[in-house]
Amino acid sequence: MTDHDVRVLDAHEHRAAVNLVRHALHFPPVPEDDWPQVAPTYSEGRVWGAHAGDELVGTAASWASRLAVPGGRELPLAAVIRVGVRPDHTRRGVLSALMRHQLAEFRERGEVLAALHASEPVIYGRYGYGPATRARTVSVRAGRDAIHPEALSGRVSVVAPEDASDRVRAVYDRVGLVRPGMVARTDEWWTALYVRALATGANLRTAVHVGADGEDGFVTWKPLPCDNPTRGVVLQVEDLHAATPAAAAALWAFVLGIDLVKSVRAEGRPVDEPLEWLLTNPRLLSTEAVDDDLWVRLVDVPAALDARSWGEAEPVVVEVADRVLPDNAGRYRVAPDGVRRTDAPADLELDVAELGALYLGDVPPSVLASAGRIAVRDAAALARADRLFAVGGSPWCGSFF
């Protein structure tokens, strides 16, 4: 372990930070012409750097957002982005120092939760993050009649690239954070994922669904590289959100019906999306993978627990350990009417990372207990805990950052 100078970076240091992350992820530095589009994707005052002497050797940043939690509330969220350590300084405590400083900052800002998409999942449990949502990657053979016509309504219109970012943003805001796990998309998010992509010629295409009350869904996609497009290309769906099942079905029907397309691929879709049931032939779809998606960290455990809704069951006392933010440690009585600290004996004991995995309701406590991730002091409490933590449907993020 080596001491490091960890501090918030000034704006003029952000380019070095993003290039360090790109180097760690095996990408080239940001081109000179591209930096004006990248610079606004950082939030000033939220970019940390670790230094060895005068050299920047690690960085971590975040955006201020909101996360939908079970019961419909939206809590202040720190969306963690661009974490990286220079290859010659890994395993020297650089990342640990960054994570400790960053989490302390979130606590001071009053951000109840933190979340990230993990490039290396084995890393983040050490800092209290747990995999709270999953997503699947699907591939569907294309065809104009792929979707049951009874599922469709409204119409789909292609959007010009210069209008795409504003139109899509308006629809996303209209749809709202309707599932636990969905996040508010910040100005920086839109710049990073849409404005920059459109400005740099990423060949991103957009269409919106128009229902009885106006635009209520959108899909963005791009064709994957192909030597001979006349034999059919693969379309990659980048983003698809809709306010109604009919709008979602119409958007899927649209991309599956585009000429000279042999299949449509989509990553990051909900695990419970009923796409097989929309298809006239369910064998047109194959699931390539189901992966961890959003990793959640409870920064303020009592506030986070008290903010979500709970199922109907007798109370369970949960003892939480938190090595990074020790104020969170303690016993909590979880009941349908809320959560409070208690001195009563614990029924279940777990680390804050496991609590993060449970928080949105994707996995029941009994599953983590069977894997040895939860210590069970009262076996009868597991069934009660499963009912308390349960939610209707699967949580889903739907926004990469």
PDB file of C-alpha atoms in Angstrom, residues 213-396:
ATOM      1  CA  ASP A 213     -51.496  11.582 -27.179  1.00  0.00           C
ATOM      2  CA  GLY A 214     -48.365  12.321 -29.190  1.00  0.00           C
ATOM      3  CA  GLU A 215     -44.857  10.898 -29.130  1.00  0.00           C
ATOM      4  CA  ASP A 216     -44.690   8.170 -26.501  1.00  0.00           C
ATOM      5  CA  GLY A 217     -41.779   5.944 -27.479  1.00  0.00           C
ATOM      6  CA  PHE A 218     -38.498   5.885 -29.378  1.00  0.00           C
ATOM      7  CA  VAL A 219     -35.859   3.549 -30.724  1.00  0.00           C
ATOM      8  CA  THR A 220     -32.296   4.324 -31.788  1.00  0.00           C
ATOM      9  CA  TRP A 221     -30.221   1.868 -33.763  1.00  0.00           C
ATOM     10  CA  LYS A 222     -27.218   1.545 -36.015  1.00  0.00           C
ATOM     11  CA  PRO A 223     -26.249  -0.961 -38.701  1.00  0.00           C
ATOM     12  CA  LEU A 224     -23.249  -3.060 -37.785  1.00  0.00           C
ATOM     13  CA  PRO A 225     -20.357  -3.165 -40.286  1.00  0.00           C
ATOM     14  CA  CYS A 226     -21.071  -5.458 -43.230  1.00  0.00           C
ATOM     15  CA  ASP A 227     -19.124  -6.297 -46.406  1.00  0.00           C
ATOM     16  CA  ASN A 228     -22.232  -6.690 -48.570  1.00  0.00           C
ATOM     17  CA  PRO A 229     -25.367  -4.892 -47.267  1.00  0.00           C
ATOM     18  CA  THR A 230     -27.479  -6.230 -50.142  1.00  0.00           C
ATOM     19  CA  ARG A 231     -27.352  -9.632 -48.416  1.00  0.00           C
ATOM     20  CA  GLY A 232     -28.782  -8.169 -45.233  1.00  0.00           C
ATOM     21  CA  VAL A 233     -27.261  -6.304 -42.326  1.00  0.00           C
ATOM     22  CA  VAL A 234     -27.534  -6.706 -38.571  1.00  0.00           C
ATOM     23  CA  LEU A 235     -29.122  -3.762 -36.803  1.00  0.00           C
ATOM     24  CA  GLN A 236     -27.942  -2.974 -33.277  1.00  0.00           C
ATOM     25  CA  VAL A 237     -30.679  -1.414 -31.124  1.00  0.00           C
ATOM     26  CA  GLU A 238     -28.962   1.116 -28.874  1.00  0.00           C
ATOM     27  CA  ASP A 239     -31.927   2.480 -26.934  1.00  0.00           C
ATOM     28  CA  LEU A 240     -35.653   1.664 -26.825  1.00  0.00           C
ATOM     29  CA  HIS A 241     -38.177   3.060 -24.364  1.00  0.00           C
ATOM     30  CA  ALA A 242     -41.935   3.351 -24.570  1.00  0.00           C
ATOM     31  CA  ALA A 243     -44.793   4.539 -22.391  1.00  0.00           C
ATOM     32  CA  THR A 244     -47.089   1.660 -23.361  1.00  0.00           C
ATOM     33  CA  PRO A 245     -46.728  -1.978 -24.438  1.00  0.00           C
ATOM     34  CA  ALA A 246     -48.340  -1.117 -27.782  1.00  0.00           C
ATOM     35  CA  ALA A 247     -45.742   1.573 -28.462  1.00  0.00           C
ATOM     36  CA  ALA A 248     -42.906  -0.817 -27.605  1.00  0.00           C
ATOM     37  CA  ALA A 249     -44.379  -3.488 -29.897  1.00  0.00           C
ATOM     38  CA  ALA A 250     -44.686  -1.000 -32.762  1.00  0.00           C
ATOM     39  CA  LEU A 251     -41.065   0.079 -32.379  1.00  0.00           C
ATOM     40  CA  TRP A 252     -39.862  -3.532 -32.424  1.00  0.00           C
ATOM     41  CA  ALA A 253     -42.030  -4.204 -35.483  1.00  0.00           C
ATOM     42  CA  PHE A 254     -40.534  -1.181 -37.210  1.00  0.00           C
ATOM     43  CA  VAL A 255     -36.874  -2.153 -36.804  1.00  0.00           C
ATOM     44  CA  LEU A 256     -37.614  -5.796 -37.628  1.00  0.00           C
ATOM     45  CA  GLY A 257     -39.367  -4.725 -40.826  1.00  0.00           C
ATOM     46  CA  ILE A 258     -36.650  -2.473 -42.280  1.00  0.00           C
ATOM     47  CA  ASP A 259     -35.509  -3.619 -45.728  1.00  0.00           C
ATOM     48  CA  LEU A 260     -32.185  -5.413 -46.172  1.00  0.00           C
ATOM     49  CA  VAL A 261     -32.028  -6.442 -42.525  1.00  0.00           C
ATOM     50  CA  LYS A 262     -31.434 -10.064 -41.575  1.00  0.00           C
ATOM     51  CA  SER A 263     -31.552  -9.679 -37.795  1.00  0.00           C
ATOM     52  CA  VAL A 264     -31.869  -7.160 -34.992  1.00  0.00           C
ATOM     53  CA  ARG A 265     -29.655  -7.371 -31.923  1.00  0.00           C
ATOM     54  CA  ALA A 266     -30.198  -5.538 -28.651  1.00  0.00           C
ATOM     55  CA  GLU A 267     -28.158  -5.438 -25.459  1.00  0.00           C
ATOM     56  CA  GLY A 268     -29.321  -4.306 -22.037  1.00  0.00           C
ATOM     57  CA  ARG A 269     -32.978  -5.283 -22.402  1.00  0.00           C
ATOM     58  CA  PRO A 270     -35.217  -6.150 -19.417  1.00  0.00           C
ATOM     59  CA  VAL A 271     -35.062  -9.816 -18.474  1.00  0.00           C
ATOM     60  CA  ASP A 272     -38.875  -9.874 -18.298  1.00  0.00           C
ATOM     61  CA  GLU A 273     -39.539  -8.033 -21.571  1.00  0.00           C
ATOM     62  CA  PRO A 274     -42.263 -10.162 -23.261  1.00  0.00           C
ATOM     63  CA  LEU A 275     -40.592 -10.086 -26.676  1.00  0.00           C
ATOM     64  CA  GLU A 276     -41.056 -13.806 -27.307  1.00  0.00           C
ATOM     65  CA  TRP A 277     -44.811 -13.344 -26.834  1.00  0.00           C
ATOM     66  CA  LEU A 278     -44.911 -10.444 -29.293  1.00  0.00           C
ATOM     67  CA  LEU A 279     -43.377 -12.567 -32.036  1.00  0.00           C
ATOM     68  CA  THR A 280     -45.471 -14.610 -34.444  1.00  0.00           C
ATOM     69  CA  ASN A 281     -42.764 -17.258 -34.090  1.00  0.00           C
ATOM     70  CA  PRO A 282     -40.951 -17.242 -30.726  1.00  0.00           C
ATOM     71  CA  ARG A 283     -38.076 -19.187 -32.288  1.00  0.00           C
ATOM     72  CA  LEU A 284     -37.098 -16.048 -34.171  1.00  0.00           C
ATOM     73  CA  LEU A 285     -35.540 -14.850 -30.909  1.00  0.00           C
ATOM     74  CA  SER A 286     -32.434 -16.129 -29.211  1.00  0.00           C
ATOM     75  CA  THR A 287     -31.060 -14.919 -25.887  1.00  0.00           C
ATOM     76  CA  GLU A 288     -27.312 -14.491 -26.205  1.00  0.00           C
ATOM     77  CA  ALA A 289     -26.625 -13.580 -22.582  1.00  0.00           C
ATOM     78  CA  VAL A 290     -28.098 -12.444 -19.281  1.00  0.00           C
ATOM     79  CA  ASP A 291     -25.603 -10.272 -17.401  1.00  0.00           C
ATOM     80  CA  ASP A 292     -25.317  -8.136 -14.309  1.00  0.00           C
ATOM     81  CA  ASP A 293     -26.262  -4.565 -15.164  1.00  0.00           C
ATOM     82  CA  LEU A 294     -26.601  -1.803 -12.544  1.00  0.00           C
ATOM     83  CA  TRP A 295     -24.532  -2.119  -9.373  1.00  0.00           C
ATOM     84  CA  VAL A 296     -26.032  -0.230  -6.423  1.00  0.00           C
ATOM     85  CA  ARG A 297     -24.350   1.066  -3.280  1.00  0.00           C
ATOM     86  CA  LEU A 298     -26.365   2.346  -0.309  1.00  0.00           C
ATOM     87  CA  VAL A 299     -24.533   5.508   0.777  1.00  0.00           C
ATOM     88  CA  ASP A 300     -27.051   6.332   3.510  1.00  0.00           C
ATOM     89  CA  VAL A 301     -28.449   2.963   4.606  1.00  0.00           C
ATOM     90  CA  PRO A 302     -31.272   4.143   6.915  1.00  0.00           C
ATOM     91  CA  ALA A 303     -32.487   6.752   4.420  1.00  0.00           C
ATOM     92  CA  ALA A 304     -32.361   4.310   1.510  1.00  0.00           C
ATOM     93  CA  LEU A 305     -34.181   1.554   3.379  1.00  0.00           C
ATOM     94  CA  ASP A 306     -36.863   3.881   4.706  1.00  0.00           C
ATOM     95  CA  ALA A 307     -37.521   5.343   1.233  1.00  0.00           C
ATOM     96  CA  ARG A 308     -38.504   2.132  -0.588  1.00  0.00           C
ATOM     97  CA  SER A 309     -41.717   0.173  -0.146  1.00  0.00           C
ATOM     98  CA  TRP A 310     -41.864  -3.258   1.479  1.00  0.00           C
ATOM     99  CA  GLY A 311     -43.991  -6.341   1.036  1.00  0.00           C
ATOM    100  CA  GLU A 312     -46.399  -7.771   3.565  1.00  0.00           C
ATOM    101  CA  ALA A 313     -44.664  -9.892   6.186  1.00  0.00           C
ATOM    102  CA  GLU A 314     -43.729  -9.863   9.836  1.00  0.00           C
ATOM    103  CA  PRO A 315     -40.653  -7.731  10.623  1.00  0.00           C
ATOM    104  CA  VAL A 316     -37.095  -8.930  10.115  1.00  0.00           C
ATOM    105  CA  VAL A 317     -34.032  -7.524  11.888  1.00  0.00           C
ATOM    106  CA  VAL A 318     -31.099  -7.132   9.517  1.00  0.00           C
ATOM    107  CA  GLU A 319     -27.573  -6.391  10.721  1.00  0.00           C
ATOM    108  CA  VAL A 320     -25.490  -4.490   8.162  1.00  0.00           C
ATOM    109  CA  ALA A 321     -21.691  -4.225   8.053  1.00  0.00           C
ATOM    110  CA  ASP A 322     -20.015  -1.368   6.180  1.00  0.00           C
ATOM    111  CA  ARG A 323     -16.230  -1.076   6.263  1.00  0.00           C
ATOM    112  CA  VAL A 324     -16.023   2.067   4.127  1.00  0.00           C
ATOM    113  CA  LEU A 325     -18.875   4.114   5.646  1.00  0.00           C
ATOM    114  CA  PRO A 326     -19.054   2.781   9.228  1.00  0.00           C
ATOM    115  CA  ASP A 327     -21.944   5.097  10.223  1.00  0.00           C
ATOM    116  CA  ASN A 328     -24.176   2.785   8.177  1.00  0.00           C
ATOM    117  CA  ALA A 329     -23.330  -0.260  10.287  1.00  0.00           C
ATOM    118  CA  GLY A 330     -25.958  -1.497  12.695  1.00  0.00           C
ATOM    119  CA  ARG A 331     -29.224  -3.375  13.038  1.00  0.00           C
ATOM    120  CA  TYR A 332     -32.365  -2.370  11.185  1.00  0.00           C
ATOM    121  CA  ARG A 333     -35.919  -3.541  11.774  1.00  0.00           C
ATOM    122  CA  VAL A 334     -37.512  -3.946   8.344  1.00  0.00           C
ATOM    123  CA  ALA A 335     -41.312  -3.991   8.290  1.00  0.00           C
ATOM    124  CA  PRO A 336     -44.131  -3.104   5.867  1.00  0.00           C
ATOM    125  CA  ASP A 337     -44.590   0.249   7.608  1.00  0.00           C
ATOM    126  CA  GLY A 338     -40.928   1.263   7.325  1.00  0.00           C
ATOM    127  CA  VAL A 339     -37.433   0.764   8.680  1.00  0.00           C
ATOM    128  CA  ARG A 340     -35.782   1.907  11.884  1.00  0.00           C
ATOM    129  CA  ARG A 341     -32.610   1.181  13.839  1.00  0.00           C
ATOM    130  CA  THR A 342     -32.966  -1.319  16.639  1.00  0.00           C
ATOM    131  CA  ASP A 343     -30.999  -3.082  19.395  1.00  0.00           C
ATOM    132  CA  ALA A 344     -32.980  -6.315  18.908  1.00  0.00           C
ATOM    133  CA  PRO A 345     -31.059  -9.475  17.984  1.00  0.00           C
ATOM    134  CA  ALA A 346     -30.326  -9.857  14.291  1.00  0.00           C
ATOM    135  CA  ASP A 347     -32.230 -12.389  12.188  1.00  0.00           C
ATOM    136  CA  LEU A 348     -29.931 -11.907   9.191  1.00  0.00           C
ATOM    137  CA  GLU A 349     -26.399 -10.498   8.897  1.00  0.00           C
ATOM    138  CA  LEU A 350     -24.935  -9.178   5.669  1.00  0.00           C
ATOM    139  CA  ASP A 351     -22.485  -6.728   4.157  1.00  0.00           C
ATOM    140  CA  VAL A 352     -23.697  -3.508   2.588  1.00  0.00           C
ATOM    141  CA  ALA A 353     -22.738  -4.924  -0.850  1.00  0.00           C
ATOM    142  CA  GLU A 354     -25.258  -7.763  -0.428  1.00  0.00           C
ATOM    143  CA  LEU A 355     -27.812  -5.202   0.740  1.00  0.00           C
ATOM    144  CA  GLY A 356     -27.186  -3.307  -2.503  1.00  0.00           C
ATOM    145  CA  ALA A 357     -27.880  -6.475  -4.488  1.00  0.00           C
ATOM    146  CA  LEU A 358     -31.170  -6.972  -2.610  1.00  0.00           C
ATOM    147  CA  TYR A 359     -32.284  -3.356  -2.583  1.00  0.00           C
ATOM    148  CA  LEU A 360     -34.236  -3.148  -5.859  1.00  0.00           C
ATOM    149  CA  GLY A 361     -35.805  -6.586  -5.486  1.00  0.00           C
ATOM    150  CA  ASP A 362     -34.072  -8.483  -8.287  1.00  0.00           C
ATOM    151  CA  VAL A 363     -32.815 -11.316  -6.074  1.00  0.00           C
ATOM    152  CA  PRO A 364     -34.498 -12.641  -2.890  1.00  0.00           C
ATOM    153  CA  PRO A 365     -32.533 -12.890   0.350  1.00  0.00           C
ATOM    154  CA  SER A 366     -32.957 -16.679   0.411  1.00  0.00           C
ATOM    155  CA  VAL A 367     -30.879 -16.984  -2.770  1.00  0.00           C
ATOM    156  CA  LEU A 368     -27.982 -15.018  -1.289  1.00  0.00           C
ATOM    157  CA  ALA A 369     -28.274 -17.015   1.917  1.00  0.00           C
ATOM    158  CA  SER A 370     -28.060 -20.281  -0.013  1.00  0.00           C
ATOM    159  CA  ALA A 371     -24.875 -18.971  -1.639  1.00  0.00           C
ATOM    160  CA  GLY A 372     -23.348 -18.146   1.737  1.00  0.00           C
ATOM    161  CA  ARG A 373     -23.612 -14.394   1.181  1.00  0.00           C
ATOM    162  CA  ILE A 374     -25.988 -13.814   4.117  1.00  0.00           C
ATOM    163  CA  ALA A 375     -25.524 -15.197   7.627  1.00  0.00           C
ATOM    164  CA  VAL A 376     -28.851 -16.571   8.882  1.00  0.00           C
ATOM    165  CA  ARG A 377     -29.428 -16.383  12.630  1.00  0.00           C
ATOM    166  CA  ASP A 378     -33.139 -17.262  12.461  1.00  0.00           C
ATOM    167  CA  ALA A 379     -34.067 -19.634   9.617  1.00  0.00           C
ATOM    168  CA  ALA A 380     -37.742 -18.658   9.836  1.00  0.00           C
ATOM    169  CA  ALA A 381     -36.810 -15.067   8.988  1.00  0.00           C
ATOM    170  CA  LEU A 382     -35.698 -15.926   5.446  1.00  0.00           C
ATOM    171  CA  ALA A 383     -39.209 -16.513   4.112  1.00  0.00           C
ATOM    172  CA  ARG A 384     -40.359 -13.262   5.731  1.00  0.00           C
ATOM    173  CA  ALA A 385     -37.406 -11.384   4.248  1.00  0.00           C
ATOM    174  CA  ASP A 386     -38.199 -12.753   0.780  1.00  0.00           C
ATOM    175  CA  ARG A 387     -41.716 -11.337   1.026  1.00  0.00           C
ATOM    176  CA  LEU A 388     -40.531  -8.005   2.401  1.00  0.00           C
ATOM    177  CA  PHE A 389     -37.936  -7.403  -0.337  1.00  0.00           C
ATOM    178  CA  ALA A 390     -40.106  -8.685  -3.204  1.00  0.00           C
ATOM    179  CA  VAL A 391     -41.291  -6.335  -5.964  1.00  0.00           C
ATOM    180  CA  GLY A 392     -43.619  -6.851  -8.906  1.00  0.00           C
ATOM    181  CA  GLY A 393     -41.589  -7.424 -12.076  1.00  0.00           C
ATOM    182  CA  SER A 394     -37.858  -7.153 -12.559  1.00  0.00           C
ATOM    183  CA  PRO A 395     -35.938  -3.941 -11.868  1.00  0.00           C
ATOM    184  CA  TRP A 396     -34.186  -2.521 -14.916  1.00  0.00           C
TER     185      TRP A 396
END
